[in-house]
XYZ file of C-alpha atoms in Angstrom:
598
model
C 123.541 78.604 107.948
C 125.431 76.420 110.094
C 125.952 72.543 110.360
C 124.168 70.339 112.928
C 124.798 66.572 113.654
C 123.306 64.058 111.522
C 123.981 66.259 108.252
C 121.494 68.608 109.550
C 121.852 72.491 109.200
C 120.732 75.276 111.451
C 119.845 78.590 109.681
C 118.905 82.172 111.196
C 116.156 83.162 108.763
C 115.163 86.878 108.142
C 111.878 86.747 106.123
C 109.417 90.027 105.093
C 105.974 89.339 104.353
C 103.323 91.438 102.457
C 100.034 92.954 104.132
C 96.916 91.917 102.004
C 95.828 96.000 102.144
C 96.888 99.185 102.649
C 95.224 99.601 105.939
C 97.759 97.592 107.779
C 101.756 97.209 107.823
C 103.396 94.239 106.591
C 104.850 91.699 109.025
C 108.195 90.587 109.249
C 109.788 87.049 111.186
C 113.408 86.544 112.810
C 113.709 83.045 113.832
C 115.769 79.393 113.962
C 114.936 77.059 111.365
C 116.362 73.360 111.627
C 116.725 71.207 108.986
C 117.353 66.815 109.435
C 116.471 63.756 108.018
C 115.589 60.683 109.935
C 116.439 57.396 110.235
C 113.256 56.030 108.179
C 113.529 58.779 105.165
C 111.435 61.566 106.326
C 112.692 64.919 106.233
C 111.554 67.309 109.003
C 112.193 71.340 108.871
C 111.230 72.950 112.658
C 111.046 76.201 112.813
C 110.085 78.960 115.588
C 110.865 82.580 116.163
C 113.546 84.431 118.196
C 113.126 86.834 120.793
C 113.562 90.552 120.351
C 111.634 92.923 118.505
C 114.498 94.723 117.511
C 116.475 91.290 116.263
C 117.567 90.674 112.682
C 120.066 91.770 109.499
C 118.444 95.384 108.535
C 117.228 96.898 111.009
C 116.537 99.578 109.106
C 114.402 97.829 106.809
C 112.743 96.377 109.835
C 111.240 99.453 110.729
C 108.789 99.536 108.790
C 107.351 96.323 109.668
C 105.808 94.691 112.741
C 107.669 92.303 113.888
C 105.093 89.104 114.250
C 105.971 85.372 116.211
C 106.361 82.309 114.432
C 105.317 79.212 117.285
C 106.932 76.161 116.804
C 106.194 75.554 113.071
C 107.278 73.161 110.358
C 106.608 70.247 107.817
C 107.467 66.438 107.835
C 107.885 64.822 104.902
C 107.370 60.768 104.771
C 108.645 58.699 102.158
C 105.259 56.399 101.105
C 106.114 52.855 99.967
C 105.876 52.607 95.598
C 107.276 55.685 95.464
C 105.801 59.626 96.467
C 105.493 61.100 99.799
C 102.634 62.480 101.898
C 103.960 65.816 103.655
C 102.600 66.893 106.812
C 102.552 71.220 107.595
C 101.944 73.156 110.670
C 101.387 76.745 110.794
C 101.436 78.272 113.984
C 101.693 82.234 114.246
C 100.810 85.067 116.211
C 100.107 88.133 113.478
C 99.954 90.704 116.602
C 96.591 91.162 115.344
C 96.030 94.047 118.542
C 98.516 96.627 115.480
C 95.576 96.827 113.131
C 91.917 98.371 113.165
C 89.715 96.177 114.590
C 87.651 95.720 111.314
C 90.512 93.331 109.998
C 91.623 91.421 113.077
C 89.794 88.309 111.359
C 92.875 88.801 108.641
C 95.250 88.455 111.522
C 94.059 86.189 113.959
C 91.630 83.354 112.336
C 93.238 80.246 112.377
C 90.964 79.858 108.807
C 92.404 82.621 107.116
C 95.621 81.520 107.896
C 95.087 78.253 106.738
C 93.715 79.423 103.234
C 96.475 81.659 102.811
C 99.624 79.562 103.581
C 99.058 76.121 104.568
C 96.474 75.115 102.035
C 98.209 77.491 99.071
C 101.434 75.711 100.118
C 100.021 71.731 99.782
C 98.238 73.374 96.171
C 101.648 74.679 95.118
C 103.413 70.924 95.929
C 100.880 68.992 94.026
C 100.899 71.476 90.976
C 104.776 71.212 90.774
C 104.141 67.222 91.267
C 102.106 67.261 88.019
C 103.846 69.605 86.358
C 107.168 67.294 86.865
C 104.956 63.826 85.787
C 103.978 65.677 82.639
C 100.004 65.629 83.330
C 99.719 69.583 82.991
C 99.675 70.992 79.531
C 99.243 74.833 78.898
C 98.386 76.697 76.042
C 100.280 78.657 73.340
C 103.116 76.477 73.439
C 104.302 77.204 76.734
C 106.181 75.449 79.732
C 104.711 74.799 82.720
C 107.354 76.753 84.501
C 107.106 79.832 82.344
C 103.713 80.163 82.414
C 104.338 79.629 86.527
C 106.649 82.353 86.820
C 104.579 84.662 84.809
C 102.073 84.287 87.275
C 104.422 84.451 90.434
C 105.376 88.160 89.037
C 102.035 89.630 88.672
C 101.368 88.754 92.055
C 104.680 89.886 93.735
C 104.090 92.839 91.314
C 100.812 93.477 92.777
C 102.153 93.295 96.298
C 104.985 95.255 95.913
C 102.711 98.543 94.870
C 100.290 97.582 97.805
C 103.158 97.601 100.310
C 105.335 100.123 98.545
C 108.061 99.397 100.704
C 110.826 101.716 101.270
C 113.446 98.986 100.909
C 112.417 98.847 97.087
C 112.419 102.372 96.125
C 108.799 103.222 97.237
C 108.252 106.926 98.400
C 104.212 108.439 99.352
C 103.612 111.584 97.288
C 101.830 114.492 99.253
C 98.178 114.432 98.491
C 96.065 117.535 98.726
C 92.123 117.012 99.762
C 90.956 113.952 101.200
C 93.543 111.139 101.018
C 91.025 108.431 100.029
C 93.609 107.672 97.129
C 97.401 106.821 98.134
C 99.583 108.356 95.268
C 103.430 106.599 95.424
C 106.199 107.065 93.261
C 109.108 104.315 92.368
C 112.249 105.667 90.412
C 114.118 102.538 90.369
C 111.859 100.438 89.412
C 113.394 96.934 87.286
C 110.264 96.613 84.712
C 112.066 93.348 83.522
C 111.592 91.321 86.400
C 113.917 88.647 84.628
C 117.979 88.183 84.846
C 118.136 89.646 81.201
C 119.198 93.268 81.456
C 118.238 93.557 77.948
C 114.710 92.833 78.575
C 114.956 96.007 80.962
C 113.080 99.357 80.229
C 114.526 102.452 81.443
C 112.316 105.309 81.905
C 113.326 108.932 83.157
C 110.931 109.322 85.904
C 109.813 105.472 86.854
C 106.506 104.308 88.032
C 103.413 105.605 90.028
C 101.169 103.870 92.002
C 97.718 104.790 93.074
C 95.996 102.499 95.867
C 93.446 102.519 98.143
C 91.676 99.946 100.160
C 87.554 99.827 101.341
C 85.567 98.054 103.402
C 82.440 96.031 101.447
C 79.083 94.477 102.892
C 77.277 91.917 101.911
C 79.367 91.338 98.973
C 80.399 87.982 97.532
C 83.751 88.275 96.713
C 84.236 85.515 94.324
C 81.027 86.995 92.244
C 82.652 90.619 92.599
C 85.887 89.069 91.281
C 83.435 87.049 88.210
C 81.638 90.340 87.024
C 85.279 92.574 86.701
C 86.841 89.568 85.143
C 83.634 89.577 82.082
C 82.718 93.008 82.527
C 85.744 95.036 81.858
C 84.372 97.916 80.215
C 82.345 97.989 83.281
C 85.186 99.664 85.359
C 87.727 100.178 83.128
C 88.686 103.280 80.818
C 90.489 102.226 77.424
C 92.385 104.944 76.988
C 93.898 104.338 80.406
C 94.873 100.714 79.068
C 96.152 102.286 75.817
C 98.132 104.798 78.049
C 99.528 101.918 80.066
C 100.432 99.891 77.382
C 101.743 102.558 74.957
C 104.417 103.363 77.745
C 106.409 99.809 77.890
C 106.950 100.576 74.793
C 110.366 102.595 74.841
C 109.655 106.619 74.360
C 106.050 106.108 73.826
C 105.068 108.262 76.381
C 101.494 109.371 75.489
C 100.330 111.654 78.343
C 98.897 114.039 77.782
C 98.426 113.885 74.569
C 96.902 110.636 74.194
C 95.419 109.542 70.573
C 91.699 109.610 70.804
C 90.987 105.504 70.705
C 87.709 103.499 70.335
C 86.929 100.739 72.586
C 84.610 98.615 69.767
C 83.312 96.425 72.822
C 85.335 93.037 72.353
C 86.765 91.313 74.943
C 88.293 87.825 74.169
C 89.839 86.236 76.276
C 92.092 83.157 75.714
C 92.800 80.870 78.251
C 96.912 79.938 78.951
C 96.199 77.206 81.663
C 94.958 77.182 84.978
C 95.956 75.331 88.141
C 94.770 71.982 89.194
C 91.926 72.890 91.331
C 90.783 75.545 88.946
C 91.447 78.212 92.029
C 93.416 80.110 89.493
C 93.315 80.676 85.747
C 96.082 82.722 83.835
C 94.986 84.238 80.560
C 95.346 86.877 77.708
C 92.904 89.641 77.378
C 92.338 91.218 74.185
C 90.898 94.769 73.812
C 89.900 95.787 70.411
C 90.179 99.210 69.915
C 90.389 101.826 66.941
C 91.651 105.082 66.454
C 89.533 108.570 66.088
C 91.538 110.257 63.865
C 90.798 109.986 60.168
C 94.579 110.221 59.120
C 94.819 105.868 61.053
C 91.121 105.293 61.212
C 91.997 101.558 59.718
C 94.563 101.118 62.187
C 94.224 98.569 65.212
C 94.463 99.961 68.262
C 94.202 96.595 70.023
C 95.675 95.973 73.111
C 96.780 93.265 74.905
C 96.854 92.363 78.959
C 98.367 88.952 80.982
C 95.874 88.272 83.749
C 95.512 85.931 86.514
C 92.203 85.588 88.059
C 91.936 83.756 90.949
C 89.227 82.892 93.471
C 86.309 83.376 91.423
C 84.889 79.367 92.382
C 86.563 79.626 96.239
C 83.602 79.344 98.783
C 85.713 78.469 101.687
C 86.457 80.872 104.702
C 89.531 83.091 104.388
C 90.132 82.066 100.459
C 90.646 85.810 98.721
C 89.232 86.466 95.355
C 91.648 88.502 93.092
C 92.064 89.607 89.229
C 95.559 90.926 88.512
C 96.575 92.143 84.768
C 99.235 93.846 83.117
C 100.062 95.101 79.712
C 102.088 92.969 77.611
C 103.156 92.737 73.717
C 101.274 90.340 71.538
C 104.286 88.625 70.676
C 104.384 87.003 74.409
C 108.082 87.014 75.166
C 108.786 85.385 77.981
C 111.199 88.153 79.515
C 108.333 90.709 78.696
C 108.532 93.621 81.112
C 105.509 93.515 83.686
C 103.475 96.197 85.413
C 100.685 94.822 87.204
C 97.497 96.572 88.186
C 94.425 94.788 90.155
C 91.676 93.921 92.533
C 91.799 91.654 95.606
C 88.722 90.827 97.384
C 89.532 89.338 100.740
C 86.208 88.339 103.020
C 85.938 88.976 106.774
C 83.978 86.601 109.719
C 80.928 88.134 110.249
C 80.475 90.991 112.805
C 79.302 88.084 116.162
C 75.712 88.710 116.730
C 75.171 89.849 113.189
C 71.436 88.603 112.745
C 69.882 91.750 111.311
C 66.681 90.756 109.123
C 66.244 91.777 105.724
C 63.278 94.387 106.887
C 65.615 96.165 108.437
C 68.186 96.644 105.817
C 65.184 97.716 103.284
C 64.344 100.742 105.212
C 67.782 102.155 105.365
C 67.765 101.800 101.955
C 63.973 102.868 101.372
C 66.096 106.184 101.593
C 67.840 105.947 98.264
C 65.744 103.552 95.963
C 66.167 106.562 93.421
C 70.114 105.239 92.938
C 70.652 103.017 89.861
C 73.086 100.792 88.637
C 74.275 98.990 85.131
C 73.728 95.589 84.365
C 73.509 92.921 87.312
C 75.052 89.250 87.135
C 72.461 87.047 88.489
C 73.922 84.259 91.163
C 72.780 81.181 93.303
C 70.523 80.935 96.525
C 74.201 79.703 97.843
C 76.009 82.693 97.330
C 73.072 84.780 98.537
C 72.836 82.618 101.822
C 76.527 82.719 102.193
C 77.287 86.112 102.263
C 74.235 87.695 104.640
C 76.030 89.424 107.192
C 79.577 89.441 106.147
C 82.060 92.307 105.242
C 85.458 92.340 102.701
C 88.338 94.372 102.190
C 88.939 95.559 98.792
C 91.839 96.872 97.705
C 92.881 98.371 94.332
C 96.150 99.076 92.982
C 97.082 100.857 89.769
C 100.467 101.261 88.323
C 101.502 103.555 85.617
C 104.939 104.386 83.929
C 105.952 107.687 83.740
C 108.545 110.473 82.182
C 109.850 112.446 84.774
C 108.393 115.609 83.131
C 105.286 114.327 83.167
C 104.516 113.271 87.138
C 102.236 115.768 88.178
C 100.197 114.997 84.919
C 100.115 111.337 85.700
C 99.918 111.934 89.601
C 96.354 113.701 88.982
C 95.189 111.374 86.234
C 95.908 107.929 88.036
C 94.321 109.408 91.318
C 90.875 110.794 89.374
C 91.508 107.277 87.286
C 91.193 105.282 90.413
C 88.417 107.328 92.252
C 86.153 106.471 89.086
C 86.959 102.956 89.207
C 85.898 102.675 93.055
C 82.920 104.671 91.984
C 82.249 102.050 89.539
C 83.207 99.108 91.614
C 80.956 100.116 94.623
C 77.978 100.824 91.755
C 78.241 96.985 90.969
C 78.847 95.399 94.431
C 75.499 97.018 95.541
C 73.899 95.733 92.501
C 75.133 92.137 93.442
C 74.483 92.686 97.143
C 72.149 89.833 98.015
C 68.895 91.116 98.986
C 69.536 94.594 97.609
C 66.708 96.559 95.895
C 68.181 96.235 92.025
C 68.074 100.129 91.802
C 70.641 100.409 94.620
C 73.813 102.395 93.084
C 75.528 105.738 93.315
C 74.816 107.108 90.384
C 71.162 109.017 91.220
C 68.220 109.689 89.099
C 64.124 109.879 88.967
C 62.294 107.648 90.627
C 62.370 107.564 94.342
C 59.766 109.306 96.399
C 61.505 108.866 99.963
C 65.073 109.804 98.504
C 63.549 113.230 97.247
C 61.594 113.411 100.332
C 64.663 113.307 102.345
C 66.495 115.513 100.357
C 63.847 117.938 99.938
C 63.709 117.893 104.138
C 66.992 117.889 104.752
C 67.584 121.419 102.474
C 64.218 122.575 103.545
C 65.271 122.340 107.646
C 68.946 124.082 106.744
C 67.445 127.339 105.108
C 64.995 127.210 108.390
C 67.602 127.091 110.902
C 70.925 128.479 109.500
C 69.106 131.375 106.937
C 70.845 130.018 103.542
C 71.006 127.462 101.100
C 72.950 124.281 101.438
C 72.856 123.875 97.956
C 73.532 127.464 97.100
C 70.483 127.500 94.779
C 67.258 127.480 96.266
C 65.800 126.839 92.450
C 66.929 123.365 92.787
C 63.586 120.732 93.236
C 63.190 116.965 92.959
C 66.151 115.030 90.658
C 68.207 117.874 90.714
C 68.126 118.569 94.442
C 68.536 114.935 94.879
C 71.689 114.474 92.750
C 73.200 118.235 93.952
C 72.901 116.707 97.948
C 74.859 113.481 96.434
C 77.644 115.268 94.989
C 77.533 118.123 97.528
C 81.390 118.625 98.329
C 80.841 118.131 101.764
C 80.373 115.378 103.997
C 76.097 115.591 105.226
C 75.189 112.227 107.054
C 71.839 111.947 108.688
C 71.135 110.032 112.064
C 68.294 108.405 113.743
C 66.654 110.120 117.214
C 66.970 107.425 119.487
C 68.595 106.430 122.807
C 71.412 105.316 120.867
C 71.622 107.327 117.060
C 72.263 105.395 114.047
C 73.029 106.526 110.620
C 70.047 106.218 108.284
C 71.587 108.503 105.283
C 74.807 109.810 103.713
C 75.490 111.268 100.142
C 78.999 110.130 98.711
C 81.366 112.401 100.383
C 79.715 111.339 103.654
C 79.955 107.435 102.454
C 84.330 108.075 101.621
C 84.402 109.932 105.102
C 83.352 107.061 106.924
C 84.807 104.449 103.886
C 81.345 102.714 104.078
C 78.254 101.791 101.834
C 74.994 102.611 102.315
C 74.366 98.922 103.848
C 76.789 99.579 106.368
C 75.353 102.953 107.561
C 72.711 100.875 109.958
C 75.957 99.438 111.963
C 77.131 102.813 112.681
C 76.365 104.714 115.500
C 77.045 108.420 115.871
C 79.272 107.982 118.907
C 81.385 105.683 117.565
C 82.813 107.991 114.652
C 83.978 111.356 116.988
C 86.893 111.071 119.484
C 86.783 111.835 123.150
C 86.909 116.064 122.179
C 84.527 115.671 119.263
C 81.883 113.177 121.528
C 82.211 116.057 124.439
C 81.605 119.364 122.238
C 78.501 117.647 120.913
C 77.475 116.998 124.229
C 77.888 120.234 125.499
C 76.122 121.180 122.210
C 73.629 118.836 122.333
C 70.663 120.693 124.169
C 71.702 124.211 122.445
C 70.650 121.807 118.936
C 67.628 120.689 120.412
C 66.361 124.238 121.600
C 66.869 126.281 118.499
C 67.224 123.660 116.126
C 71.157 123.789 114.881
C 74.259 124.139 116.328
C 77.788 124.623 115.181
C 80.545 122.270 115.819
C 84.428 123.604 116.211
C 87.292 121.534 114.271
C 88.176 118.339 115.400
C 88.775 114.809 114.527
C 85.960 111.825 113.584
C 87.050 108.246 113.172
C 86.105 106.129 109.710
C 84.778 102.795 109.855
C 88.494 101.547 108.757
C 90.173 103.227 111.965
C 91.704 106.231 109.472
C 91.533 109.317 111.513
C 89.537 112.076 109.718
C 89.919 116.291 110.809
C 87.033 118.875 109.831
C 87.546 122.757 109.794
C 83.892 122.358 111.006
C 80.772 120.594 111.561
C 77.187 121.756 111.514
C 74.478 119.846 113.175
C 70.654 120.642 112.491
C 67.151 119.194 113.244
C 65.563 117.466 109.766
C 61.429 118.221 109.975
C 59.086 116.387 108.090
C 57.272 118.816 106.422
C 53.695 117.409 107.115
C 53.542 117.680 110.616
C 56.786 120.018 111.184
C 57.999 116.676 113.553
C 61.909 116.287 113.857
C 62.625 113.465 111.402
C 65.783 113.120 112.028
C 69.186 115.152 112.543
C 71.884 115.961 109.930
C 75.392 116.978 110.108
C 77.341 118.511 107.575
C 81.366 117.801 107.641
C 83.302 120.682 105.880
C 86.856 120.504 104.202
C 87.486 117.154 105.763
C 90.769 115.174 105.110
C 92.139 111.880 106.338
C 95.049 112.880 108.556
């Protein structure tokens, strides 16, 4: 900081954001801020970036961001006349939206989302202090305003900071074997306090682990997404997991592995701690009642107790996010109570321009896999259903658990499955809510569907003509349980259309997490768009060699996911799908084995 004329100051400002997912690095700003008053009151703060990339305090920490422009940026403040002020913002940035897959450039370059995430959350924050101050806001349980407030500032930065995992604050990526769908980190200097008071501080030997990951969602509305986790916990979420999680803030309570059996009886309640003015976010306390298994405490509660913000759940407008955020805390509320935050955010993408795909042709991608059912549905307006034809959102989930040294591996492999079911779970429910969605569209399969067995029935049929084995390694398997083995087959087996231009028609789940796509989605794909220059050219030179004797083996190589996450294969085995009434080619199938995100 350095003085200016007129009592003005000049200040070189080095400021790190966070990245909304974990499909993108976060952004960082060097740049001039000046600060003045002027002659009639108002207070005016410009502020614009500095050239070079390279420019600021740490470089170091720098490096792992992307260094992103501010344009000449700033707010005015005028003084009104009977007191008050009206304040004036401008938010003018360049995101370098060209760094990210192509999928989120609407994150990075709409002037909409922009405005939704800092200009309007800015003028929300002002008036929400304003009424704080006045006395016009009163929260429950006895609580300040500002406590309350700051409880909900540190679940967020919480959440961020274990979707960024920065470097800077301890954050190191674990080696993951298989397909990296699930992002295991580790922090051993974590602060759980989050407060000034070192007492309030929990040491733990080992620290805490993060597992993430981030998907792509169609047709989704985010805010009803958001609505259904919120009421629906037991939905998603595994109480043992939340016992787990809140069994280790308490100090050498670590209950991994060998967790007490616990009952979740089914009761949620939630009690409401005050929301902000607009109602775009609501903090609460969650309680879970629970009781033990074991005869020896079968009387004894088991309840347990999480802080949550929810927010988004009533936003309609374009580049508002939806998010639920919670964390384990004591039921005796202190306000310096330690804080691990785990969550959802929902954040909703322009449409794809020239998106004006009927519903008729949705339905008969899906006619596939009408045999897939879900759990209850939450029922929503024509509004929402209108709103969200034709539009895609990111969803990423982050899951933090404390940890003894001794025990990281253990956790490591339970947080990872942990989070895999809850995507499994999550996706189950968005294509249940999915406007215009046949109701029995889901990933868990069963009876029911006559094209979905028919498919499957083809596509194992075709295999054991061409290639002289079994894809399922049983050929004893027939209708459900041919239909549910091709699901959960370990490899990746998409099917495509035979057109000028093939599109994806069918994929079991492995195939989906390949491409980190729904079954909606499939229909946008085509099969040129997920190989690389080496992969497109073997399957060219392959291509007639298919055709003539009906399969054709693929060498290892590297495909492309919908997200822009590089994906190798040890191989890939392409074959012609007959229809068993008239022996016509239906379709082709490829099968992707021992694939991995690079």
């Amino acid at each position: 900081m350095f003085p200016a004329g007129n009592g003005g100051t000049i200040e070189l400002v080095y400021t790190q954001t966070y990245a909304p997912t974990t499909l993108a690095p976060a952004r960082d700003f060097w740049t001039l801020r000046y600060t003045t008053s002027l002659e009639n009151g108002s207070l005016v703060v410009c502020e614009r970036s500095l050239s070079g990339s390279g420019s600021g305090p740490n470089a170091v920490a720098a490096a792992q961001f992307v260094r992103a422009e501010m344009l000449p940026s700033g707010y005015l403040i005028r003084p009104c006349e009977g007191g008050g002020s009206i304040i004036h913002i401008v938010d003018h940035l360049n995101l370098e939206a060209c760094s990210v897959p192509e999928v989120l450039r609407p994150l990075y370059e709409s002037s909409k989302v922009v405005a939704q995430k800092m200009t309007i959350a800015a003028l929300r924050y002002i008036r929400q202090i304003a009424q704080e101050t006045s006395g016009e806001v009163v929260y429950g349980l006895g609580q300040q305003p500002a406590v309350l407030r700051t409880f909900s500032q540190r679940l967020s930065r919480g959440f961020n900071d274990a979707v960024n995992g920065f470097n800077d604050d301890g954050w190191t990526v674990l080696n993951c074997d298989g397909a990296e769908d699930v992002i295991i980190a580790v922090n051993s200097t974590k602060n759980l306090s989050g407060t000034s008071n070192p007492a309030s501080s929990l040491t733990f030997l080992g620290g805490i682990l993060c597992a993430k990951a981030s998907m792509l969602l169609q047709n989704v509305p985010p805010a009803v997404l958001v609505r259904f986790l919120r009421e629906h916990r037991s939905e998603w979420a595994d109480f043992n997991v939340d016992a787990y999680a809140a069994a280790s803030l308490k100090a050498g309570s670590y209950a991994y592995p060998g967790m007490r059996p616990t009952r979740f009886t089914g009761s949620q309640i939630i009690m409401p701690l005050g929301h902000t003015i607009e109602h775009e976010e609501m903090l609460e306390v969650i309680r879970l009642e629970g009781h033990s298994l074991a005869q020896e405490d079968a009387f004894a509660s088991r309840d347990i107790h999480l802080l949550q913000i929810c927010s988004g759940i009533d936003e309609n407008a374009v580049g508002a996010c939806s998010e639920l955020i919670f964390a384990p805390i004591d039921e005796m509320f202190p306000d310096d109570a330690p804080l691990v935050p785990s969550g959802f955010r929902i954040i909703p993408l322009d449409s794809k321009p020239g998106d004006k795909k009927d519903a008729t042709t949705s339905n008969r991608t899906l006619d596939l896999t009408f045999g897939l059912e879900v759990g209850p549905a939450t029922t929503q307006g024509a509004g929402d259903a209108s709103s969200s034809q034709n539009t895609r959102s990111v969803l990423t989930i982050a899951f933090q658990f404390p940890f003894d040294s001794n025990l990281q591996d253990n956790v490591a492999v339970m947080a990872r499955q942990y989070v895999r079911c809850v995507i499994s779970s999550v996706q189950r429910v968005a294509m249940a809510i999915s406007p215009g969605m046949n109701p029995n569209v889901g990933s868990k399969l069963s009876p029911g569907s006559p094209e979905a067995l028919t498919l499957a029935h083809w596509i194992c049929q075709s295999y054991s003509y061409y290639l002289g084995s079994d894809l399922l390694r049983s050929d004893s398997l027939v209708g459900d349980s041919m239909l549910k083995s091709l699901w959960h087959h370990q490899d990746a087996i998409l099917c495509c259309s035979l057109k000028s231009l093939p599109v994806f028609i069918f994929a079991n789940q492995a195939g989906l997490d390949m491409l980190e796509t729904t079954l909606v989605a499939l229909q946008d794909i085509t099969l040129d768009k997920i190989f690389d220059k080496s992969g497109r050219k073997a399957l060219c030179a392959d291509f007639a060699k298919l055709m003539q004797q009906g399969y054709a083996y693929l060498p290892a190589g590297i495909c492309m996911s919908t997200m822009g996450r590089h994906v190798s294969y040890e191989q890939a085995i392409a074959w012609k799908v007959l229809a068993a009434e008239d022996n016509t080619v239906h379709c082709l199938a490829f099968s992707f084995i021992n694939w991995s995100f690079v």
